[in-house]
PDB file of C-alpha atoms in Angstrom:
ATOM      1  CA  GLY A   1       1.625  17.291  -3.737  1.00 74.00           C
ATOM      2  CA  GLN A   2      -1.439  15.104  -3.451  1.00 78.00           C
ATOM      3  CA  GLN A   3      -2.546  14.279   0.075  1.00 87.00           C
ATOM      4  CA  VAL A   4      -4.979  11.593   1.125  1.00 92.00           C
ATOM      5  CA  MET A   5      -6.299  11.705   4.677  1.00 94.00           C
ATOM      6  CA  GLN A   6      -8.347   9.099   6.483  1.00 96.00           C
ATOM      7  CA  ILE A   7     -10.481   9.422   9.573  1.00 96.00           C
ATOM      8  CA  PRO A   8     -10.623   8.145  12.166  1.00 97.00           C
ATOM      9  CA  GLN A   9      -7.019   7.124  12.794  1.00 95.00           C
ATOM     10  CA  TYR A  10      -8.135   4.441  15.260  1.00 96.00           C
ATOM     11  CA  GLN A  11     -11.466   2.811  15.984  1.00 97.00           C
ATOM     12  CA  HIS A  12     -12.401   0.297  18.652  1.00 97.00           C
ATOM     13  CA  VAL A  13     -15.781  -1.369  18.212  1.00 98.00           C
ATOM     14  CA  GLN A  14     -17.662  -4.113  19.987  1.00 98.00           C
ATOM     15  CA  GLU A  15     -18.110  -7.194  17.830  1.00 98.00           C
ATOM     16  CA  GLY A  16     -21.375  -6.849  15.925  1.00 98.00           C
ATOM     17  CA  GLU A  17     -21.227  -3.058  15.723  1.00 98.00           C
ATOM     18  CA  ASP A  18     -20.825  -1.247  12.427  1.00 98.00           C
ATOM     19  CA  PHE A  19     -17.659   0.592  11.355  1.00 98.00           C
ATOM     20  CA  THR A  20     -16.966   3.315   8.813  1.00 98.00           C
ATOM     21  CA  THR A  21     -13.720   4.888   7.639  1.00 98.00           C
ATOM     22  CA  TYR A  22     -13.602   7.993   5.480  1.00 98.00           C
ATOM     23  CA  CYS A  23     -11.009   8.929   2.893  1.00 97.00           C
ATOM     24  CA  ASN A  24     -10.483  12.487   1.588  1.00 97.00           C
ATOM     25  CA  SER A  25      -8.153  13.594  -1.186  1.00 94.00           C
ATOM     26  CA  SER A  26      -6.773  17.065  -1.782  1.00 92.00           C
ATOM     27  CA  THR A  27      -7.113  16.502  -5.543  1.00 91.00           C
ATOM     28  CA  THR A  28      -9.627  14.891  -7.872  1.00 92.00           C
ATOM     29  CA  LEU A  29      -8.977  11.188  -8.294  1.00 91.00           C
ATOM     30  CA  SER A  30      -9.268   9.024 -11.382  1.00 90.00           C
ATOM     31  CA  ASN A  31      -9.942   6.011  -9.161  1.00 91.00           C
ATOM     32  CA  ILE A  32      -9.836   4.899  -5.536  1.00 95.00           C
ATOM     33  CA  GLN A  33      -8.533   1.610  -4.198  1.00 95.00           C
ATOM     34  CA  TRP A  34      -8.987   0.044  -0.772  1.00 98.00           C
ATOM     35  CA  TYR A  35      -6.561  -2.262   0.991  1.00 98.00           C
ATOM     36  CA  LYS A  36      -6.569  -4.195   4.255  1.00 98.00           C
ATOM     37  CA  GLN A  37      -3.433  -4.909   6.268  1.00 97.00           C
ATOM     38  CA  ARG A  38      -3.697  -7.484   9.034  1.00 97.00           C
ATOM     39  CA  PRO A  39      -1.380  -7.028  12.043  1.00 94.00           C
ATOM     40  CA  GLY A  40       2.110  -8.123  11.048  1.00 92.00           C
ATOM     41  CA  GLY A  41       1.097  -8.630   7.420  1.00 95.00           C
ATOM     42  CA  HIS A  42       1.214  -6.800   4.130  1.00 96.00           C
ATOM     43  CA  PRO A  43      -1.561  -4.760   2.481  1.00 97.00           C
ATOM     44  CA  VAL A  44      -4.043  -6.799   0.472  1.00 97.00           C
ATOM     45  CA  PHE A  45      -6.101  -5.277  -2.321  1.00 96.00           C
ATOM     46  CA  LEU A  46      -9.847  -5.255  -1.643  1.00 97.00           C
ATOM     47  CA  ILE A  47     -11.525  -3.268  -4.400  1.00 97.00           C
ATOM     48  CA  GLN A  48     -11.244  -0.425  -6.910  1.00 95.00           C
ATOM     49  CA  LEU A  49     -13.872   2.215  -7.678  1.00 96.00           C
ATOM     50  CA  VAL A  50     -13.689   4.274 -10.850  1.00 94.00           C
ATOM     51  CA  LYS A  51     -17.008   6.010 -11.498  1.00 96.00           C
ATOM     52  CA  SER A  52     -18.362   9.084  -9.754  1.00 96.00           C
ATOM     53  CA  GLY A  53     -20.902   8.038  -7.103  1.00 97.00           C
ATOM     54  CA  GLU A  54     -20.069   4.359  -7.525  1.00 97.00           C
ATOM     55  CA  VAL A  55     -21.090   1.928  -4.777  1.00 98.00           C
ATOM     56  CA  LYS A  56     -19.762  -1.621  -4.527  1.00 98.00           C
ATOM     57  CA  LYS A  57     -20.415  -4.334  -1.975  1.00 98.00           C
ATOM     58  CA  GLN A  58     -18.374  -7.302  -0.829  1.00 97.00           C
ATOM     59  CA  LYS A  59     -20.427  -9.290   1.664  1.00 97.00           C
ATOM     60  CA  ARG A  60     -20.513  -7.055   4.790  1.00 98.00           C
ATOM     61  CA  LEU A  61     -18.285  -4.367   3.237  1.00 98.00           C
ATOM     62  CA  THR A  62     -19.740  -1.420   1.304  1.00 98.00           C
ATOM     63  CA  PHE A  63     -17.487   0.945  -0.622  1.00 98.00           C
ATOM     64  CA  GLN A  64     -18.508   4.350  -1.981  1.00 98.00           C
ATOM     65  CA  PHE A  65     -16.796   6.841  -4.285  1.00 98.00           C
ATOM     66  CA  GLY A  66     -17.920  10.438  -3.933  1.00 97.00           C
ATOM     67  CA  GLU A  67     -19.698  12.351  -6.649  1.00 96.00           C
ATOM     68  CA  ALA A  68     -16.790  14.794  -6.945  1.00 95.00           C
ATOM     69  CA  LYS A  69     -14.279  11.902  -6.933  1.00 95.00           C
ATOM     70  CA  LYS A  70     -12.381  13.450  -4.021  1.00 95.00           C
ATOM     71  CA  ASN A  71     -13.643  11.235  -1.227  1.00 96.00           C
ATOM     72  CA  SER A  72     -14.572   7.662  -0.466  1.00 98.00           C
ATOM     73  CA  SER A  73     -15.823   5.542   2.398  1.00 98.00           C
ATOM     74  CA  LEU A  74     -15.691   1.955   3.569  1.00 98.00           C
ATOM     75  CA  HIS A  75     -18.508   0.688   5.773  1.00 98.00           C
ATOM     76  CA  ILE A  76     -18.447  -2.673   7.539  1.00 98.00           C
ATOM     77  CA  THR A  77     -21.743  -4.027   8.840  1.00 98.00           C
ATOM     78  CA  ALA A  78     -21.765  -6.175  11.978  1.00 98.00           C
ATOM     79  CA  THR A  79     -18.008  -6.352  12.510  1.00 98.00           C
ATOM     80  CA  GLN A  80     -16.303  -9.627  13.299  1.00 98.00           C
ATOM     81  CA  THR A  81     -12.925 -10.303  14.891  1.00 97.00           C
ATOM     82  CA  THR A  82     -11.627 -11.252  11.437  1.00 97.00           C
ATOM     83  CA  ASP A  83     -12.119  -7.607  10.392  1.00 98.00           C
ATOM     84  CA  VAL A  84      -9.256  -6.487  12.656  1.00 98.00           C
ATOM     85  CA  GLY A  85      -6.537  -4.639  10.794  1.00 97.00           C
ATOM     86  CA  THR A  86      -5.658  -1.352   9.182  1.00 97.00           C
ATOM     87  CA  TYR A  87      -7.670  -0.166   6.209  1.00 98.00           C
ATOM     88  CA  PHE A  88      -5.991   2.052   3.630  1.00 97.00           C
ATOM     89  CA  CYS A  89      -7.478   3.922   0.748  1.00 97.00           C
ATOM     90  CA  ALA A  90      -5.231   4.775  -2.187  1.00 95.00           C
ATOM     91  CA  GLY A  91      -5.961   7.244  -4.924  1.00 90.00           C
ATOM     92  CA  ASP A  92      -4.514   7.876  -8.351  1.00 83.00           C
ATOM     93  CA  SER A  93      -4.602  11.566  -9.131  1.00 73.00           C
ATOM     94  CA  ALA A  94      -6.527  12.470 -12.273  1.00 61.00           C
ATOM     95  CA  ASP A  95      -3.521  14.457 -13.504  1.00 60.00           C
ATOM     96  CA  SER A  96      -0.840  11.897 -12.710  1.00 55.00           C
ATOM     97  CA  GLY A  97       0.055  11.451 -16.349  1.00 55.00           C
ATOM     98  CA  GLY A  98      -0.960   7.820 -16.435  1.00 54.00           C
ATOM     99  CA  TYR A  99       1.903   6.468 -14.372  1.00 57.00           C
ATOM    100  CA  GLN A 100      -0.530   4.949 -11.855  1.00 63.00           C
ATOM    101  CA  LYS A 101       1.391   6.245  -8.913  1.00 72.00           C
ATOM    102  CA  VAL A 102      -1.209   5.998  -6.217  1.00 84.00           C
ATOM    103  CA  THR A 103      -1.027   7.910  -2.972  1.00 89.00           C
ATOM    104  CA  PHE A 104      -1.962   5.891   0.076  1.00 93.00           C
ATOM    105  CA  GLY A 105      -4.122   7.341   2.799  1.00 94.00           C
ATOM    106  CA  THR A 106      -3.023   7.568   6.397  1.00 93.00           C
ATOM    107  CA  GLY A 107      -4.991   4.440   7.328  1.00 95.00           C
ATOM    108  CA  THR A 108      -7.626   3.554   9.911  1.00 97.00           C
ATOM    109  CA  LYS A 109      -6.727   0.913  12.456  1.00 97.00           C
ATOM    110  CA  LEU A 110      -9.736  -1.165  13.472  1.00 98.00           C
ATOM    111  CA  GLN A 111      -9.837  -3.145  16.677  1.00 98.00           C
ATOM    112  CA  VAL A 112     -12.820  -5.412  17.310  1.00 98.00           C
ATOM    113  CA  ILE A 113     -13.596  -6.328  20.904  1.00 96.00           C
ATOM    114  CA  PRO A 114     -15.162  -9.796  21.189  1.00 94.00           C
TER     115      PRO A 114
ATOM    116  CA  SER B   1      -2.625 -14.253 -10.516  1.00 82.00           C
ATOM    117  CA  GLN B   2       0.763 -12.865  -9.737  1.00 90.00           C
ATOM    118  CA  THR B   3       3.073 -13.634  -6.832  1.00 94.00           C
ATOM    119  CA  ILE B   4       5.563 -11.219  -5.312  1.00 97.00           C
ATOM    120  CA  HIS B   5       8.661 -12.648  -3.640  1.00 97.00           C
ATOM    121  CA  GLN B   6      10.776 -10.684  -1.181  1.00 97.00           C
ATOM    122  CA  TRP B   7      13.692 -11.733   0.946  1.00 92.00           C
ATOM    123  CA  PRO B   8      14.851 -11.789   3.599  1.00 92.00           C
ATOM    124  CA  ALA B   9      11.812 -11.582   5.852  1.00 94.00           C
ATOM    125  CA  THR B  10      13.763  -9.926   8.649  1.00 96.00           C
ATOM    126  CA  LEU B  11      17.145  -8.250   8.713  1.00 97.00           C
ATOM    127  CA  VAL B  12      19.256  -6.651  11.427  1.00 97.00           C
ATOM    128  CA  GLN B  13      22.092  -4.499  10.158  1.00 97.00           C
ATOM    129  CA  PRO B  14      24.552  -2.142  11.864  1.00 98.00           C
ATOM    130  CA  VAL B  15      24.673   1.548  11.027  1.00 98.00           C
ATOM    131  CA  GLY B  16      26.960   2.201   8.088  1.00 97.00           C
ATOM    132  CA  SER B  17      26.584  -1.237   6.538  1.00 98.00           C
ATOM    133  CA  PRO B  18      25.298  -1.766   2.976  1.00 97.00           C
ATOM    134  CA  LEU B  19      21.844  -3.030   2.088  1.00 97.00           C
ATOM    135  CA  SER B  20      20.395  -4.991  -0.790  1.00 96.00           C
ATOM    136  CA  LEU B  21      16.763  -6.104  -0.844  1.00 97.00           C
ATOM    137  CA  GLU B  22      15.458  -8.047  -3.794  1.00 96.00           C
ATOM    138  CA  CYS B  23      11.938  -8.359  -5.130  1.00 97.00           C
ATOM    139  CA  THR B  24      10.884 -10.710  -7.910  1.00 97.00           C
ATOM    140  CA  VAL B  25       7.502 -11.061  -9.548  1.00 97.00           C
ATOM    141  CA  GLU B  26       5.858 -14.113 -11.087  1.00 95.00           C
ATOM    142  CA  GLY B  27       2.727 -14.396 -13.194  1.00 92.00           C
ATOM    143  CA  THR B  28       2.802 -11.108 -15.056  1.00 90.00           C
ATOM    144  CA  SER B  29       4.923  -9.191 -17.522  1.00 88.00           C
ATOM    145  CA  ASN B  30       5.949  -5.533 -17.766  1.00 89.00           C
ATOM    146  CA  PRO B  31       4.356  -4.513 -14.459  1.00 91.00           C
ATOM    147  CA  ASN B  32       4.854  -1.201 -12.706  1.00 92.00           C
ATOM    148  CA  LEU B  33       6.966  -1.935  -9.627  1.00 94.00           C
ATOM    149  CA  TYR B  34       7.117  -0.024  -6.355  1.00 95.00           C
ATOM    150  CA  TRP B  35       9.156   0.107  -3.160  1.00 96.00           C
ATOM    151  CA  TYR B  36       7.384   1.369  -0.050  1.00 96.00           C
ATOM    152  CA  ARG B  37       8.561   1.844   3.507  1.00 95.00           C
ATOM    153  CA  GLN B  38       6.255   1.618   6.489  1.00 94.00           C
ATOM    154  CA  ALA B  39       7.293   2.793   9.931  1.00 88.00           C
ATOM    155  CA  ALA B  40       5.745   0.936  12.867  1.00 83.00           C
ATOM    156  CA  GLY B  41       2.033   1.745  13.097  1.00 80.00           C
ATOM    157  CA  ARG B  42       2.222   4.236  10.259  1.00 85.00           C
ATOM    158  CA  GLY B  43       1.181   4.550   6.633  1.00 89.00           C
ATOM    159  CA  LEU B  44       2.949   3.623   3.422  1.00 93.00           C
ATOM    160  CA  GLN B  45       5.659   5.911   2.107  1.00 92.00           C
ATOM    161  CA  LEU B  46       6.446   5.489  -1.593  1.00 91.00           C
ATOM    162  CA  LEU B  47      10.205   5.377  -2.108  1.00 94.00           C
ATOM    163  CA  PHE B  48      10.674   4.392  -5.756  1.00 93.00           C
ATOM    164  CA  TYR B  49       8.606   3.254  -8.691  1.00 91.00           C
ATOM    165  CA  SER B  50       9.489   1.833 -12.076  1.00 93.00           C
ATOM    166  CA  VAL B  51       7.478   1.572 -15.274  1.00 90.00           C
ATOM    167  CA  GLY B  52      10.090  -0.491 -17.120  1.00 92.00           C
ATOM    168  CA  ILE B  53      13.596  -1.952 -17.159  1.00 94.00           C
ATOM    169  CA  GLY B  54      16.162   0.645 -16.157  1.00 92.00           C
ATOM    170  CA  GLN B  55      13.476   3.277 -15.481  1.00 92.00           C
ATOM    171  CA  ILE B  56      13.441   4.438 -11.865  1.00 92.00           C
ATOM    172  CA  SER B  57      11.631   7.390 -10.319  1.00 89.00           C
ATOM    173  CA  SER B  58      12.558   8.504  -6.828  1.00 87.00           C
ATOM    174  CA  GLU B  59       9.919   9.968  -4.571  1.00 83.00           C
ATOM    175  CA  VAL B  60      11.880  10.846  -1.456  1.00 81.00           C
ATOM    176  CA  PRO B  61      15.491  12.134  -1.304  1.00 68.00           C
ATOM    177  CA  GLN B  62      17.461   9.752   0.891  1.00 79.00           C
ATOM    178  CA  ASN B  63      20.463   7.445   0.960  1.00 90.00           C
ATOM    179  CA  LEU B  64      18.569   4.635  -0.759  1.00 95.00           C
ATOM    180  CA  SER B  65      18.624   3.712  -4.432  1.00 96.00           C
ATOM    181  CA  ALA B  66      16.697   1.306  -6.632  1.00 96.00           C
ATOM    182  CA  SER B  67      17.420  -0.620  -9.792  1.00 97.00           C
ATOM    183  CA  ARG B  68      15.412  -2.738 -12.190  1.00 97.00           C
ATOM    184  CA  PRO B  69      17.855  -4.962 -14.096  1.00 96.00           C
ATOM    185  CA  GLN B  70      15.128  -7.278 -15.424  1.00 95.00           C
ATOM    186  CA  ASP B  71      11.437  -6.903 -16.185  1.00 95.00           C
ATOM    187  CA  ARG B  72      10.319  -8.688 -13.027  1.00 95.00           C
ATOM    188  CA  GLN B  73      13.182  -7.875 -10.673  1.00 96.00           C
ATOM    189  CA  PHE B  74      13.384  -4.795  -8.479  1.00 97.00           C
ATOM    190  CA  ILE B  75      16.257  -4.119  -6.095  1.00 97.00           C
ATOM    191  CA  LEU B  76      16.523  -1.640  -3.229  1.00 97.00           C
ATOM    192  CA  SER B  77      20.023  -0.708  -2.093  1.00 96.00           C
ATOM    193  CA  SER B  78      21.983   1.479   0.238  1.00 96.00           C
ATOM    194  CA  LYS B  79      25.720   2.004   0.548  1.00 96.00           C
ATOM    195  CA  LYS B  80      25.555   3.050   4.216  1.00 96.00           C
ATOM    196  CA  LEU B  81      22.514   2.466   6.376  1.00 96.00           C
ATOM    197  CA  LEU B  82      21.252   5.052   8.855  1.00 95.00           C
ATOM    198  CA  LEU B  83      19.207   4.413  11.995  1.00 95.00           C
ATOM    199  CA  SER B  84      16.289   6.164  10.289  1.00 93.00           C
ATOM    200  CA  ASP B  85      16.284   3.499   7.559  1.00 95.00           C
ATOM    201  CA  SER B  86      14.663   1.026   9.938  1.00 95.00           C
ATOM    202  CA  GLY B  87      11.192  -0.019   8.890  1.00 96.00           C
ATOM    203  CA  PHE B  88       9.043  -2.476   6.996  1.00 97.00           C
ATOM    204  CA  TYR B  89       9.985  -2.503   3.302  1.00 98.00           C
ATOM    205  CA  LEU B  90       7.321  -3.600   0.868  1.00 98.00           C
ATOM    206  CA  CYS B  91       7.592  -4.307  -2.829  1.00 98.00           C
ATOM    207  CA  ALA B  92       4.473  -4.043  -4.966  1.00 96.00           C
ATOM    208  CA  SER B  93       3.499  -4.857  -8.519  1.00 95.00           C
ATOM    209  CA  THR B  94       0.504  -3.710 -10.531  1.00 89.00           C
ATOM    210  CA  GLY B  95      -2.318  -5.879 -11.771  1.00 84.00           C
ATOM    211  CA  ARG B  96      -4.393  -5.478 -14.936  1.00 81.00           C
ATOM    212  CA  SER B  97      -6.416  -2.599 -13.498  1.00 81.00           C
ATOM    213  CA  TYR B  98      -3.371  -1.079 -11.794  1.00 81.00           C
ATOM    214  CA  GLU B  99      -4.350  -2.446  -8.424  1.00 89.00           C
ATOM    215  CA  GLN B 100      -1.262  -3.224  -6.363  1.00 92.00           C
ATOM    216  CA  TYR B 101      -0.122  -6.602  -5.141  1.00 95.00           C
ATOM    217  CA  PHE B 102       2.334  -6.577  -2.279  1.00 97.00           C
ATOM    218  CA  GLY B 103       5.073  -8.954  -1.310  1.00 97.00           C
ATOM    219  CA  PRO B 104       5.426 -10.259   2.254  1.00 97.00           C
ATOM    220  CA  GLY B 105       7.876  -7.477   3.132  1.00 97.00           C
ATOM    221  CA  THR B 106      11.236  -7.215   4.870  1.00 97.00           C
ATOM    222  CA  ARG B 107      11.471  -5.924   8.431  1.00 96.00           C
ATOM    223  CA  LEU B 108      14.752  -4.030   8.671  1.00 97.00           C
ATOM    224  CA  THR B 109      16.241  -2.981  11.986  1.00 97.00           C
ATOM    225  CA  VAL B 110      19.320  -0.797  11.860  1.00 97.00           C
ATOM    226  CA  THR B 111      21.284  -0.916  15.126  1.00 97.00           C
TER     227      THR B 111
END
């Protein structure tokens, strides 16, 4: 079945440093979604990318979808303590039959040291 | 925007006891609904999803079951809980672009 891996699994950064998490799928995706889960909370939808090579920005967050639609990245510029949490990508396989059954990545846990 | 309700927030149950977790959705109609389980510090495991009333697809063989008696109601059940059923159970509903909105979750500890 479809597998979605994220690296790194954990990342500790000093406040103000940049952070990047990478997401790789074993199959071609029709779209990629990104979620953030704060400690003790539930995942919250951040953004969805659909087009090959698409880049979207949300303030200090930059999201990219690979040209082959099999990988994606999330980059945070100048991290803040409010960025702490686990970031998940989630992909809907291009051959899923339209049921929108996304597969979540393994997640990257970000810790920001003040 | 839609709101996902889940209860209870926490639950401690003995091994062998039954389970019923309910999820209700407000602010949308005919959503896809999902049950996920998350072990401590781990990723999200899809357990069941539903594209309509009475339509349930199971992703992982286990002693859990799901039902969707109404359009915006999704129920997760078990007749006899196992220790391995402990975890954080999350219900999710789809938005207009099939993004997922999650409820607050239920933390289940089986003792």
